[in-house]
Amino acid sequence: MRHLLWAGCFQLLPRQAGPCTRKLTTAVTSAVATSHCGPWLLAPLAASSSSPSVSKGFLQPPILGSRAPCCWGSQFNVPPSALLVARPVGVCSMMRLPVQASAQGLDAAFVGVPLDTGTSNRPGARFGPRQIRAESAMVRRYNGSTGAAPFDSLRVADIGDVSVNLYNLPDSCRLIRESYQEIVASGCVPLTLGGEHTITYPILQALAAKHGPVGLVHVDAHTDTGDTALGERIYHGTPFRRCVEERLLDRSRVVQIGIRGSSYDPDPYEYSRQQGFRVVPAEECWMKSLEPLMGEALEIIRGCKGLNIVGCDLVEVAPMYDVSGNTALLGANLLFEMLCVLPGVRTLRG
């Protein structure tokens, strides 16, 4: 769960957010990495959808790179309803959305980063994006709890995976950084399917290159601020120290929530606190008002509504250690919740 909780809430906060992001509830709300960005272009509310196009018993597949709607009577891409199209039918994309070759023309995009070369213990997160996509067939169009209607507000698609180099971690970081530079240059907000935690470092490099130092809400068991391991400076335990060194983070707006477990040092939070991060150990959330939030990460993400979110990241889903698929299903739902709090997403009720 460490993986999902942290990544499910890894979001960049807008620089304009200022001191308000120092409040735990506000920081928690930014369960996605977000920084300040330019004016957000709101998409008009789409008309109600019609049934998907079916011809001779086959669901028409989306055209790669096409910007056409997903066979619905809407100007936006809309996940097909299981009331009309069986869930096992179709290409395995996130929420069975159309697959595009790039982020051009999109407001938000799901992108996979199937990398686990930087894992220190059990590998397998390279298969996370694929399993999250498979389980995401269970996720529906509207958020029944919040009323959010992301697919009536934003143009969203799955743009596939970054082609990583499994045999060279620094080269994979380069490939990820360059891919995300293209995504953010198009004005699209990336929602990342990991992959292990190393991937956050090059993603933040790309986001900070456009937006400047960003705020961060990080929910995890560990601070991931280590320096080196086995002589290496890049692996899944070091991303945020590297980000600090490169001034990718607005350190006064970084919150790390749920930190717990044993450590190699007497004070495992010392580095984070020296940087000005707000560290909230798991035990500080017990038997307090945040207990429901820590028990259900969805509440942390929903609290991010209203922040200028520029990116979301969910990492460390390793399907082979959860044969039921529940971890990946939770990951898919957390990514949907992140989508629901992006700028420009409208609600159908108050």
Short mmCIF file of C-alpha atoms in Angstrom, two decimals:
data_model
loop_
_atom_site.label_atom_id
_atom_site.label_comp_id
_atom_site.label_asym_id
_atom_site.label_seq_id
_atom_site.Cartn_x
_atom_site.Cartn_y
_atom_site.Cartn_z
CA MET A 1 0.00 0.00 0.00
CA ARG A 2 2.90 2.33 0.49
CA HIS A 3 3.17 2.62 -3.22
CA LEU A 4 -0.41 3.52 -3.90
CA LEU A 5 -0.85 5.89 -1.02
CA TRP A 6 2.15 7.98 -1.90
CA ALA A 7 1.69 7.99 -5.60
CA GLY A 8 -2.00 8.35 -5.43
CA CYS A 9 -1.36 11.63 -3.75
CA PHE A 10 1.70 12.89 -5.51
CA GLN A 11 0.73 16.19 -7.02
CA LEU A 12 2.40 19.48 -7.67
CA LEU A 13 0.96 22.54 -6.03
CA PRO A 14 0.71 25.93 -7.71
CA ARG A 15 3.38 28.39 -6.68
CA GLN A 16 0.69 31.01 -6.24
CA ALA A 17 -0.90 28.81 -3.58
CA GLY A 18 1.49 30.33 -1.04
CA PRO A 19 1.19 29.70 2.69
CA CYS A 20 -2.18 28.04 2.44
CA THR A 21 -0.50 24.89 1.18
CA ARG A 22 1.25 24.62 4.52
CA LYS A 23 -2.01 23.40 6.00
CA LEU A 24 -2.12 19.65 6.04
CA THR A 25 -5.58 19.48 4.55
CA THR A 26 -4.60 21.73 1.67
CA ALA A 27 -1.38 19.92 1.01
CA VAL A 28 -3.12 16.62 1.17
CA THR A 29 -5.55 17.90 -1.35
CA SER A 30 -2.75 18.20 -3.80
CA ALA A 31 -2.37 14.48 -4.17
CA VAL A 32 -0.73 15.18 -7.47
CA ALA A 33 2.42 17.04 -8.25
CA THR A 34 1.48 20.50 -9.37
CA SER A 35 3.20 23.80 -9.99
CA HIS A 36 2.12 27.22 -11.15
CA CYS A 37 1.21 27.30 -14.78
CA GLY A 38 -0.30 29.68 -17.27
CA PRO A 39 -3.99 30.43 -17.69
CA TRP A 40 -6.07 27.28 -17.76
CA LEU A 41 -8.26 26.96 -20.82
CA LEU A 42 -11.62 25.61 -19.73
CA ALA A 43 -13.36 23.30 -22.12
CA PRO A 44 -17.10 23.79 -22.59
CA LEU A 45 -19.45 21.30 -20.98
CA ALA A 46 -20.20 18.50 -23.38
CA ALA A 47 -23.63 17.40 -24.39
CA SER A 48 -24.97 14.12 -23.09
CA SER A 49 -23.52 11.05 -24.75
CA SER A 50 -25.16 8.56 -27.02
CA SER A 51 -24.42 4.88 -27.45
CA PRO A 52 -21.10 3.80 -28.95
CA SER A 53 -20.84 2.94 -32.59
CA VAL A 54 -21.01 -0.79 -33.27
CA SER A 55 -20.67 -2.32 -36.72
CA LYS A 56 -21.16 -5.99 -37.57
CA GLY A 57 -20.72 -6.96 -33.94
CA PHE A 58 -17.37 -5.19 -33.54
CA LEU A 59 -16.56 -2.16 -31.43
CA GLN A 60 -14.86 0.32 -33.73
CA PRO A 61 -11.28 0.76 -32.45
CA PRO A 62 -9.92 4.27 -31.97
CA ILE A 63 -7.50 5.45 -34.63
CA LEU A 64 -3.97 5.93 -33.29
CA GLY A 65 -3.25 9.63 -33.16
CA SER A 66 -6.84 10.53 -33.95
CA ARG A 67 -8.44 13.44 -32.09
CA ALA A 68 -11.95 12.24 -32.85
CA PRO A 69 -14.32 11.51 -29.96
CA CYS A 70 -14.62 7.96 -28.66
CA CYS A 71 -17.63 6.98 -30.75
CA TRP A 72 -19.99 9.05 -28.61
CA GLY A 73 -22.14 12.04 -29.40
CA SER A 74 -19.72 14.30 -27.54
CA GLN A 75 -16.83 16.56 -28.49
CA PHE A 76 -14.83 14.83 -25.75
CA ASN A 77 -13.49 11.30 -25.41
CA VAL A 78 -15.80 9.28 -23.16
CA PRO A 79 -15.25 5.80 -21.68
CA PRO A 80 -17.75 3.31 -23.16
CA SER A 81 -20.47 2.13 -20.81
CA ALA A 82 -20.47 -1.54 -19.77
CA LEU A 83 -24.24 -1.37 -20.24
CA LEU A 84 -23.60 -1.17 -23.96
CA VAL A 85 -20.13 -2.64 -24.52
CA ALA A 86 -18.84 -5.63 -22.53
CA ARG A 87 -15.86 -4.76 -20.33
CA PRO A 88 -13.50 -7.37 -21.86
CA VAL A 89 -14.13 -5.92 -25.33
CA GLY A 90 -11.69 -3.52 -26.93
CA VAL A 91 -8.08 -2.41 -26.72
CA CYS A 92 -6.63 -2.41 -23.18
CA SER A 93 -6.27 1.33 -22.61
CA MET A 94 -6.87 3.39 -19.48
CA MET A 95 -10.62 3.34 -18.91
CA ARG A 96 -10.86 2.07 -22.53
CA LEU A 97 -10.28 5.60 -23.77
CA PRO A 98 -8.91 6.25 -27.26
CA VAL A 99 -5.18 5.81 -27.70
CA GLN A 100 -3.28 8.74 -29.20
CA ALA A 101 0.28 8.91 -30.45
CA SER A 102 0.96 12.16 -28.59
CA ALA A 103 -0.55 14.60 -26.11
CA GLN A 104 -1.34 17.17 -28.78
CA GLY A 105 -4.89 18.46 -28.49
CA LEU A 106 -5.43 16.92 -25.05
CA ASP A 107 -6.13 18.62 -21.75
CA ALA A 108 -5.01 15.56 -19.77
CA ALA A 109 -3.40 12.27 -20.71
CA PHE A 110 -2.76 8.93 -19.05
CA VAL A 111 0.81 7.80 -19.69
CA GLY A 112 2.57 4.68 -18.49
CA VAL A 113 6.19 4.46 -17.36
CA PRO A 114 6.94 0.70 -17.07
CA LEU A 115 10.23 0.94 -15.19
CA ASP A 116 11.44 -0.90 -12.09
CA THR A 117 15.22 -0.91 -12.60
CA GLY A 118 15.70 1.35 -9.58
CA THR A 119 13.90 -0.96 -7.15
CA SER A 120 15.91 -2.06 -4.11
CA ASN A 121 13.87 -5.13 -3.16
CA ARG A 122 11.15 -6.83 -5.21
CA PRO A 123 10.94 -5.86 -8.89
CA GLY A 124 7.72 -6.08 -10.88
CA ALA A 125 6.41 -2.51 -11.06
CA ARG A 126 7.29 -2.46 -14.76
CA PHE A 127 4.06 -4.39 -15.22
CA GLY A 128 2.05 -1.89 -13.17
CA PRO A 129 0.81 0.30 -16.04
CA ARG A 130 -0.49 -2.70 -17.96
CA GLN A 131 -2.41 -4.09 -14.97
CA ILE A 132 -3.81 -0.71 -13.97
CA ARG A 133 -5.18 -0.31 -17.48
CA ALA A 134 -6.75 -3.76 -17.36
CA GLU A 135 -8.46 -3.11 -14.03
CA SER A 136 -9.54 0.39 -15.08
CA ALA A 137 -12.33 -1.13 -17.17
CA MET A 138 -14.28 -1.11 -13.91
CA VAL A 139 -14.05 2.68 -13.55
CA ARG A 140 -17.06 4.62 -14.81
CA ARG A 141 -17.61 8.03 -16.33
CA TYR A 142 -18.84 10.15 -13.40
CA ASN A 143 -17.74 10.57 -9.81
CA GLY A 144 -20.84 9.71 -7.84
CA SER A 145 -19.46 11.14 -4.59
CA THR A 146 -18.28 14.54 -5.81
CA GLY A 147 -20.36 15.01 -8.94
CA ALA A 148 -17.21 15.57 -11.01
CA ALA A 149 -17.65 15.03 -14.73
CA PRO A 150 -14.10 14.98 -16.12
CA PHE A 151 -15.04 13.55 -19.49
CA ASP A 152 -17.65 16.26 -19.99
CA SER A 153 -15.05 18.91 -19.23
CA LEU A 154 -11.66 17.90 -20.60
CA ARG A 155 -10.33 16.06 -23.61
CA VAL A 156 -8.61 12.98 -22.19
CA ALA A 157 -6.89 10.01 -23.83
CA ASP A 158 -4.30 7.33 -23.20
CA ILE A 159 -1.01 8.15 -24.94
CA GLY A 160 0.68 4.85 -24.23
CA ASP A 161 4.00 4.23 -22.50
CA VAL A 162 7.40 5.88 -22.41
CA SER A 163 9.85 3.57 -24.17
CA VAL A 164 12.29 3.10 -21.30
CA ASN A 165 15.69 1.39 -21.32
CA LEU A 166 15.46 -1.46 -18.82
CA TYR A 167 19.23 -1.97 -18.88
CA ASN A 168 20.29 1.61 -18.17
CA LEU A 169 18.58 3.61 -15.42
CA PRO A 170 20.16 7.02 -16.19
CA ASP A 171 19.22 6.60 -19.85
CA SER A 172 15.66 5.71 -18.83
CA CYS A 173 15.54 8.94 -16.81
CA ARG A 174 16.59 10.84 -19.92
CA LEU A 175 13.91 9.15 -22.02
CA ILE A 176 11.25 9.90 -19.40
CA ARG A 177 12.33 13.53 -19.04
CA GLU A 178 12.31 14.14 -22.79
CA SER A 179 8.93 12.45 -23.22
CA TYR A 180 7.36 14.56 -20.46
CA GLN A 181 8.90 17.73 -21.85
CA GLU A 182 6.90 17.08 -25.01
CA ILE A 183 3.75 16.36 -23.03
CA VAL A 184 3.87 19.52 -20.90
CA ALA A 185 4.92 21.65 -23.89
CA SER A 186 1.57 20.77 -25.48
CA GLY A 187 -0.27 22.16 -22.45
CA CYS A 188 -1.43 18.70 -21.37
CA VAL A 189 -1.52 17.52 -17.74
CA PRO A 190 0.10 14.06 -17.43
CA LEU A 191 -1.41 11.41 -15.15
CA THR A 192 1.31 8.81 -14.70
CA LEU A 193 0.92 5.05 -14.28
CA GLY A 194 4.09 3.68 -12.67
CA GLY A 195 6.56 2.09 -12.54
CA GLU A 196 8.63 2.54 -9.40
CA HIS A 197 9.47 5.75 -7.62
CA THR A 198 12.60 6.64 -9.55
CA ILE A 199 10.37 7.88 -12.37
CA THR A 200 9.21 10.84 -10.31
CA TYR A 201 12.64 12.47 -10.57
CA PRO A 202 12.75 12.90 -14.39
CA ILE A 203 9.04 13.75 -14.45
CA LEU A 204 9.66 16.62 -12.03
CA GLN A 205 12.62 17.72 -14.12
CA ALA A 206 10.29 18.16 -17.07
CA LEU A 207 7.53 19.88 -15.07
CA ALA A 208 9.89 22.28 -13.30
CA ALA A 209 11.56 23.18 -16.59
CA LYS A 210 8.23 24.64 -17.71
CA HIS A 211 6.64 25.82 -14.46
CA GLY A 212 9.58 26.54 -12.20
CA PRO A 213 9.96 24.98 -8.72
CA VAL A 214 6.77 23.17 -7.80
CA GLY A 215 4.97 22.27 -4.61
CA LEU A 216 4.46 18.64 -3.74
CA VAL A 217 2.11 16.48 -1.73
CA HIS A 218 3.74 13.10 -1.15
CA VAL A 219 1.94 10.24 0.59
CA ASP A 220 4.24 7.31 1.28
CA ALA A 221 5.86 5.15 3.92
CA HIS A 222 9.28 6.66 3.21
CA THR A 223 10.59 10.16 2.48
CA ASP A 224 12.68 8.95 -0.50
CA THR A 225 15.37 11.50 0.30
CA GLY A 226 18.32 9.11 0.50
CA ASP A 227 21.66 10.11 -0.96
CA THR A 228 23.33 6.98 -2.37
CA ALA A 229 23.01 3.21 -2.27
CA LEU A 230 25.69 0.82 -3.51
CA GLY A 231 27.45 3.89 -4.85
CA GLU A 232 24.51 4.98 -7.03
CA ARG A 233 22.77 8.34 -6.74
CA ILE A 234 19.67 7.44 -8.75
CA TYR A 235 17.24 4.78 -7.55
CA HIS A 236 13.77 4.72 -6.02
CA GLY A 237 14.94 5.92 -2.60
CA THR A 238 16.60 9.17 -3.77
CA PRO A 239 14.24 11.10 -6.10
CA PHE A 240 13.41 13.97 -3.77
CA ARG A 241 17.00 14.62 -2.68
CA ARG A 242 17.95 14.88 -6.35
CA CYS A 243 14.98 17.20 -6.89
CA VAL A 244 16.12 19.43 -4.01
CA GLU A 245 19.65 19.58 -5.37
CA GLU A 246 18.37 20.66 -8.78
CA ARG A 247 15.90 23.16 -7.27
CA LEU A 248 12.93 21.48 -8.82
CA LEU A 249 10.82 21.83 -5.67
CA ASP A 250 9.48 24.85 -3.83
CA ARG A 251 10.59 23.42 -0.51
CA SER A 252 8.25 25.57 1.57
CA ARG A 253 5.32 23.87 -0.16
CA VAL A 254 6.33 20.23 0.18
CA VAL A 255 4.30 17.97 2.48
CA GLN A 256 5.14 14.32 3.17
CA ILE A 257 2.30 12.38 4.79
CA GLY A 258 2.07 8.94 6.35
CA ILE A 259 5.80 8.37 6.78
CA ARG A 260 6.38 5.26 8.87
CA GLY A 261 8.43 2.13 9.43
CA SER A 262 11.99 1.39 10.50
CA SER A 263 15.02 3.37 9.34
CA TYR A 264 18.80 3.35 9.07
CA ASP A 265 19.16 6.64 10.95
CA PRO A 266 18.02 7.76 14.43
CA ASP A 267 16.04 10.59 12.84
CA PRO A 268 14.91 9.50 9.36
CA TYR A 269 13.09 12.80 8.82
CA GLU A 270 16.04 15.07 9.53
CA TYR A 271 16.92 15.81 5.91
CA SER A 272 13.33 16.60 4.95
CA ARG A 273 12.86 18.95 7.88
CA GLN A 274 16.16 20.68 7.16
CA GLN A 275 14.84 21.45 3.69
CA GLY A 276 11.68 22.98 5.12
CA PHE A 277 9.40 20.09 4.18
CA ARG A 278 6.43 19.44 6.41
CA VAL A 279 6.68 15.83 7.56
CA VAL A 280 3.60 14.14 9.03
CA PRO A 281 4.48 10.66 10.38
CA ALA A 282 1.72 8.09 10.28
CA GLU A 283 1.35 8.04 14.05
CA GLU A 284 0.53 11.75 14.07
CA CYS A 285 -2.52 10.94 12.00
CA TRP A 286 -3.86 8.27 14.33
CA MET A 287 -6.90 9.00 16.49
CA LYS A 288 -7.12 12.52 15.11
CA SER A 289 -9.22 14.32 12.54
CA LEU A 290 -6.99 13.01 9.76
CA GLU A 291 -7.64 9.39 10.65
CA PRO A 292 -10.40 8.98 8.04
CA LEU A 293 -8.16 10.62 5.45
CA MET A 294 -5.27 8.31 6.11
CA GLY A 295 -7.59 5.34 6.15
CA GLU A 296 -8.91 6.25 2.70
CA ALA A 297 -6.49 8.09 0.38
CA LEU A 298 -9.41 9.19 -1.78
CA GLU A 299 -10.18 11.96 0.71
CA ILE A 300 -6.65 13.32 0.41
CA ILE A 301 -6.95 13.57 -3.35
CA ARG A 302 -10.40 15.16 -3.30
CA GLY A 303 -9.05 17.85 -1.02
CA CYS A 304 -6.82 19.00 -3.89
CA LYS A 305 -9.79 20.40 -5.75
CA GLY A 306 -9.11 24.05 -6.55
CA LEU A 307 -5.33 23.77 -6.68
CA ASN A 308 -3.50 24.42 -9.93
CA ILE A 309 -2.47 20.82 -10.49
CA VAL A 310 -0.03 20.28 -13.34
CA GLY A 311 0.77 16.59 -12.96
CA CYS A 312 -0.19 13.40 -11.14
CA ASP A 313 1.85 10.34 -10.36
CA LEU A 314 0.92 6.89 -9.02
CA VAL A 315 3.79 4.45 -8.58
CA GLU A 316 4.89 1.06 -7.23
CA VAL A 317 2.05 -1.17 -8.40
CA ALA A 318 3.60 -4.64 -8.81
CA PRO A 319 0.82 -7.02 -9.97
CA MET A 320 2.59 -10.31 -9.25
CA TYR A 321 2.42 -9.63 -5.50
CA ASP A 322 -1.35 -9.10 -5.59
CA VAL A 323 -2.92 -11.77 -7.72
CA SER A 324 -6.44 -10.55 -6.90
CA GLY A 325 -5.83 -7.37 -8.89
CA ASN A 326 -7.16 -5.22 -6.06
CA THR A 327 -4.00 -3.09 -5.84
CA ALA A 328 -4.15 -2.19 -9.51
CA LEU A 329 -7.91 -1.56 -9.25
CA LEU A 330 -7.29 0.82 -6.36
CA GLY A 331 -4.59 2.48 -8.43
CA ALA A 332 -7.01 2.95 -11.33
CA ASN A 333 -9.59 4.50 -9.02
CA LEU A 334 -7.00 6.83 -7.48
CA LEU A 335 -5.95 8.01 -10.94
CA PHE A 336 -9.61 8.66 -11.77
CA GLU A 337 -9.92 10.68 -8.56
CA MET A 338 -6.85 12.69 -9.59
CA LEU A 339 -8.43 13.36 -12.96
CA CYS A 340 -11.56 14.57 -11.20
CA VAL A 341 -9.72 17.35 -9.32
CA LEU A 342 -7.82 18.80 -12.27
CA PRO A 343 -8.41 22.47 -13.12
CA GLY A 344 -11.32 22.84 -15.49
CA VAL A 345 -13.26 19.77 -14.34
CA ARG A 346 -16.85 20.75 -13.76
CA THR A 347 -19.42 19.15 -11.50
CA LEU A 348 -22.98 18.28 -12.40
CA ARG A 349 -24.27 19.18 -8.97
CA GLY A 350 -23.29 21.40 -6.08
#
